[in-house]
Structure formats: C-alpha cells, structure tokens
Tab-separated table of C-alpha atoms in Angstrom:
chain	number	residue	atom	x	y	z
A	1	UNK	CA	-17.894	-47.149	24.623
A	2	UNK	CA	-17.362	-48.397	27.995
A	3	UNK	CA	-20.555	-49.114	30.231
A	4	UNK	CA	-21.482	-50.524	33.582
A	5	UNK	CA	-22.301	-54.169	33.788
A	6	UNK	CA	-23.150	-56.572	36.828
A	7	UNK	CA	-20.982	-59.720	36.921
A	8	UNK	CA	-22.593	-62.967	37.826
A	9	UNK	CA	-21.460	-66.313	38.532
A	10	UNK	CA	-22.923	-69.515	36.680
A	11	UNK	CA	-26.077	-69.333	38.973
A	12	UNK	CA	-26.538	-65.701	37.935
A	13	UNK	CA	-25.486	-64.416	41.428
A	14	UNK	CA	-24.347	-60.743	41.307
A	15	UNK	CA	-20.555	-60.742	42.000
A	16	UNK	CA	-19.487	-57.213	41.237
A	17	UNK	CA	-20.391	-53.844	39.191
A	18	UNK	CA	-17.505	-53.053	36.626
A	19	UNK	CA	-16.961	-51.090	33.701
A	20	UNK	CA	-16.874	-53.449	30.493
A	21	UNK	CA	-14.439	-52.902	27.845
A	22	UNK	CA	-11.412	-52.842	29.912
A	23	UNK	CA	-8.579	-54.043	27.893
A	24	UNK	CA	-5.709	-56.213	29.317
A	25	UNK	CA	-2.855	-57.310	27.050
A	26	UNK	CA	-0.724	-59.138	29.388
A	27	UNK	CA	-2.984	-61.329	31.326
A	28	UNK	CA	-4.074	-64.588	29.699
A	29	UNK	CA	-7.817	-64.915	28.646
A	30	UNK	CA	-9.786	-67.628	30.576
A	31	UNK	CA	-13.447	-68.476	30.299
A	32	UNK	CA	-15.934	-65.580	29.880
A	33	UNK	CA	-17.901	-64.444	32.940
A	34	UNK	CA	-21.562	-63.752	32.520
A	35	UNK	CA	-22.476	-60.083	32.711
A	36	UNK	CA	-25.520	-58.157	32.581
A	37	UNK	CA	-25.785	-54.782	31.392
A	38	UNK	CA	-26.938	-52.413	33.988
A	39	UNK	CA	-30.670	-51.566	34.004
A	40	UNK	CA	-31.212	-54.324	31.366
A	41	UNK	CA	-33.478	-56.515	33.957
A	42	UNK	CA	-32.834	-60.369	34.515
A	43	UNK	CA	-31.877	-61.098	30.853
A	44	UNK	CA	-28.658	-62.343	29.912
A	45	UNK	CA	-26.852	-59.800	27.420
A	46	UNK	CA	-24.692	-61.887	25.258
A	47	UNK	CA	-22.947	-58.643	23.778
A	48	UNK	CA	-21.375	-58.274	26.929
A	49	UNK	CA	-18.190	-60.568	27.546
A	50	UNK	CA	-15.658	-59.968	29.877
A	51	UNK	CA	-12.803	-62.558	30.636
A	52	UNK	CA	-11.555	-62.968	34.165
A	53	UNK	CA	-8.516	-61.018	33.046
A	54	UNK	CA	-10.545	-57.956	32.136
A	55	UNK	CA	-12.779	-58.253	35.208
A	56	UNK	CA	-9.524	-58.067	37.319
A	57	UNK	CA	-8.020	-55.214	35.596
A	58	UNK	CA	-11.274	-53.242	35.879
A	59	UNK	CA	-11.923	-54.162	39.728
A	60	UNK	CA	-8.380	-53.426	40.554
A	61	UNK	CA	-8.388	-49.966	38.398
A	62	UNK	CA	-11.633	-48.995	40.381
A	63	UNK	CA	-10.364	-50.012	43.803
A	64	UNK	CA	-7.143	-47.668	42.846
A	65	UNK	CA	-9.487	-44.873	41.926
A	66	UNK	CA	-11.424	-45.198	45.155
A	67	UNK	CA	-8.189	-45.364	47.391
A	68	UNK	CA	-6.836	-42.355	45.629
A	69	UNK	CA	-10.130	-40.479	46.803
A	70	UNK	CA	-9.953	-41.526	50.124
A	71	UNK	CA	-6.041	-40.318	50.140
A	72	UNK	CA	-7.235	-36.958	48.691
A	73	UNK	CA	-9.871	-36.536	51.069
A	74	UNK	CA	-8.639	-37.850	54.277
A	75	UNK	CA	-11.312	-40.521	54.730
A	76	UNK	CA	-9.369	-43.071	56.559
A	77	UNK	CA	-7.864	-40.665	58.915
A	78	UNK	CA	-11.523	-38.964	59.684
A	79	UNK	CA	-12.693	-42.728	59.968
A	80	UNK	CA	-9.951	-43.229	62.726
A	81	UNK	CA	-11.078	-40.241	64.531
A	82	UNK	CA	-14.869	-41.164	64.366
A	83	UNK	CA	-14.018	-44.664	65.650
A	84	UNK	CA	-12.831	-43.215	68.487
A	85	UNK	CA	-16.053	-40.657	68.989
A	86	UNK	CA	-18.035	-43.912	68.441
A	87	UNK	CA	-16.224	-45.853	71.278
A	88	UNK	CA	-16.276	-42.922	73.671
A	89	UNK	CA	-19.756	-42.692	73.038
A	90	UNK	CA	-20.868	-46.266	73.442
A	91	UNK	CA	-18.762	-46.325	76.807
A	92	UNK	CA	-20.866	-43.459	78.043
A	93	UNK	CA	-23.885	-45.348	76.833
A	94	UNK	CA	-22.766	-48.515	78.969
A	95	UNK	CA	-23.027	-46.329	82.047
A	96	UNK	CA	-26.802	-46.114	81.515
A	97	UNK	CA	-28.808	-48.230	84.001
A	98	UNK	CA	-30.176	-51.044	82.020
A	99	UNK	CA	-27.610	-51.219	79.436
A	100	UNK	CA	-26.289	-54.981	79.727
A	101	UNK	CA	-23.148	-54.403	77.573
A	102	UNK	CA	-21.468	-52.054	74.702
A	103	UNK	CA	-18.955	-52.945	72.172
A	104	UNK	CA	-17.526	-51.127	69.444
A	105	UNK	CA	-14.947	-51.892	66.699
A	106	UNK	CA	-13.837	-49.440	63.965
A	107	UNK	CA	-16.929	-47.531	62.572
A	108	UNK	CA	-19.531	-50.219	64.164
A	109	UNK	CA	-20.863	-50.036	67.891
A	110	UNK	CA	-23.610	-51.609	69.676
A	111	UNK	CA	-25.546	-51.511	72.796
A	112	UNK	CA	-27.497	-54.737	74.441
A	113	UNK	CA	-30.293	-53.602	76.415
A	114	UNK	CA	-32.259	-55.421	79.143
A	115	UNK	CA	-32.867	-59.131	78.656
A	116	UNK	CA	-31.150	-60.863	75.795
A	117	UNK	CA	-33.313	-61.534	73.051
A	118	UNK	CA	-33.895	-60.865	69.344
A	119	UNK	CA	-37.612	-59.889	69.419
A	120	UNK	CA	-37.118	-57.768	72.645
A	121	UNK	CA	-39.290	-54.599	72.657
A	122	UNK	CA	-36.487	-52.357	74.170
A	123	UNK	CA	-34.758	-51.772	70.899
A	124	UNK	CA	-38.068	-50.463	68.986
A	125	UNK	CA	-38.590	-48.004	72.121
A	126	UNK	CA	-35.241	-46.519	71.513
A	127	UNK	CA	-36.002	-46.443	67.678
A	128	UNK	CA	-39.225	-44.174	68.636
A	129	UNK	CA	-37.231	-41.991	70.984
A	130	UNK	CA	-34.481	-41.311	68.347
A	131	UNK	CA	-36.852	-40.784	65.628
A	132	UNK	CA	-38.482	-38.173	67.850
A	133	UNK	CA	-35.221	-36.537	68.288
A	134	UNK	CA	-34.313	-36.691	64.273
A	135	UNK	CA	-32.362	-39.639	64.013
A	136	UNK	CA	-33.467	-43.231	62.178
A	137	UNK	CA	-32.121	-45.988	64.305
A	138	UNK	CA	-33.052	-49.714	63.339
A	139	UNK	CA	-32.560	-51.995	66.135
A	140	UNK	CA	-32.164	-55.844	66.303
A	141	UNK	CA	-34.230	-56.766	69.071
A	142	UNK	CA	-32.911	-55.614	72.300
A	143	UNK	CA	-29.734	-54.410	70.885
A	144	UNK	CA	-29.187	-50.854	69.142
A	145	UNK	CA	-26.339	-50.446	67.037
A	146	UNK	CA	-24.580	-47.837	64.863
A	147	UNK	CA	-22.693	-48.432	61.525
A	148	UNK	CA	-22.305	-44.682	60.259
A	149	UNK	CA	-20.773	-44.211	56.812
A	150	UNK	CA	-16.920	-43.835	56.669
A	151	UNK	CA	-17.498	-40.245	55.111
A	152	UNK	CA	-19.835	-38.986	58.116
A	153	UNK	CA	-18.535	-35.646	59.342
A	154	UNK	CA	-17.251	-35.864	63.066
A	155	UNK	CA	-19.793	-33.213	64.132
A	156	UNK	CA	-22.746	-35.332	62.564
A	157	UNK	CA	-21.555	-38.368	64.290
A	158	UNK	CA	-21.208	-36.785	67.642
A	159	UNK	CA	-24.602	-35.533	67.342
A	160	UNK	CA	-25.957	-38.958	66.361
A	161	UNK	CA	-24.146	-40.644	69.199
A	162	UNK	CA	-25.780	-37.825	71.571
A	163	UNK	CA	-29.289	-38.859	70.326
A	164	UNK	CA	-28.948	-42.412	70.710
A	165	UNK	CA	-27.605	-42.046	74.223
A	166	UNK	CA	-30.504	-39.803	74.965
A	167	UNK	CA	-33.069	-42.213	73.317
A	168	UNK	CA	-31.668	-45.001	75.223
A	169	UNK	CA	-31.928	-43.370	78.523
A	170	UNK	CA	-35.242	-42.350	78.029
A	171	UNK	CA	-36.535	-45.850	76.665
A	172	UNK	CA	-34.947	-47.457	79.571
A	173	UNK	CA	-36.166	-44.963	81.961
A	174	UNK	CA	-39.865	-45.280	80.595
A	175	UNK	CA	-40.018	-49.320	81.397
C-alpha cells in the first residue's frame, strides 16, 4: 500500500515528503527520483521509485487536500484577521521607549531594540521576561520577532502579543 517517502535530489538533499504509490497515466515518465522510506534512516531504499510525474501528482494531490482543509476551517480568513492583530500589537510595541523600529508582514512581526547588533543582550532579556510571563520567545540578538502558526486562535495571539509587549517594556526599563 501507499507509504510516505522522503524525496531527495542526486546529492541526497531532502526535497519533499510524499506518498509513494501514486499512479499517473497521462503524464510521461522521466528519470526516477531517489526516495528514502520514512524512518528507514540514511540508507537508499531501491524498492521505492517515483517518477517525476508520480511525484508531481502526489504533491499536487496533497496540496489540494491542504487547501481544502484551509477552506473548510477558515484558516486563511483567520490568518488575515490575525495579521492585523499582530500589526496593531507591534505598532504599540514601537511606542515603547528604547524600541528602535518595528515591522510586520502578514503573520511575521519584529521589533529592533536598542543598538543594532546580532549579539546584543536585549533580546535575551526580553526572552527571560517573556518566559516569566508564560511565553517562549527566541530573539535574534537585539531583535524580537513573532512568527505564529497560521492556525493560532486569535485570543491566544492577542495574549502572546500582550506578553511580548510587557516583556519588552520590562526589559528595556531595567537596562
């Protein structure tokens, strides 16, 4: 029966996870793509051979299934609303003394704190403040960012943004 496989290029770099056994009659066969059975370790499994046509069919089918779930569950509509929540929250963060700039695009938002620098300590101070409030943030130097899942409930995102705001305010006030 069908099983999941990891598709790799000629250098064994993973490309995708798909279901083996897809049948495609109207697409031409081309050279097979290497596939490793999921969980089989680093060893090449010669019994799994997918053509590019089978690969395309499997990926296309999987993508259609994901999009159907997104439609049924309103994931994209919720993400649009949540992107606005994130943008408004980071606009408020931008008004905290010591925040150099904020930016957001869709479901990604970031705040640069203090002086520029990848190895700056402020992000880790915010990390500690956020942990004390129940959230785990992973900064990049003096930059604090959020990249929540598209499926995060709006109330959870609002709570996370409030924690981030309060953690930044506290960390900057203590410096």
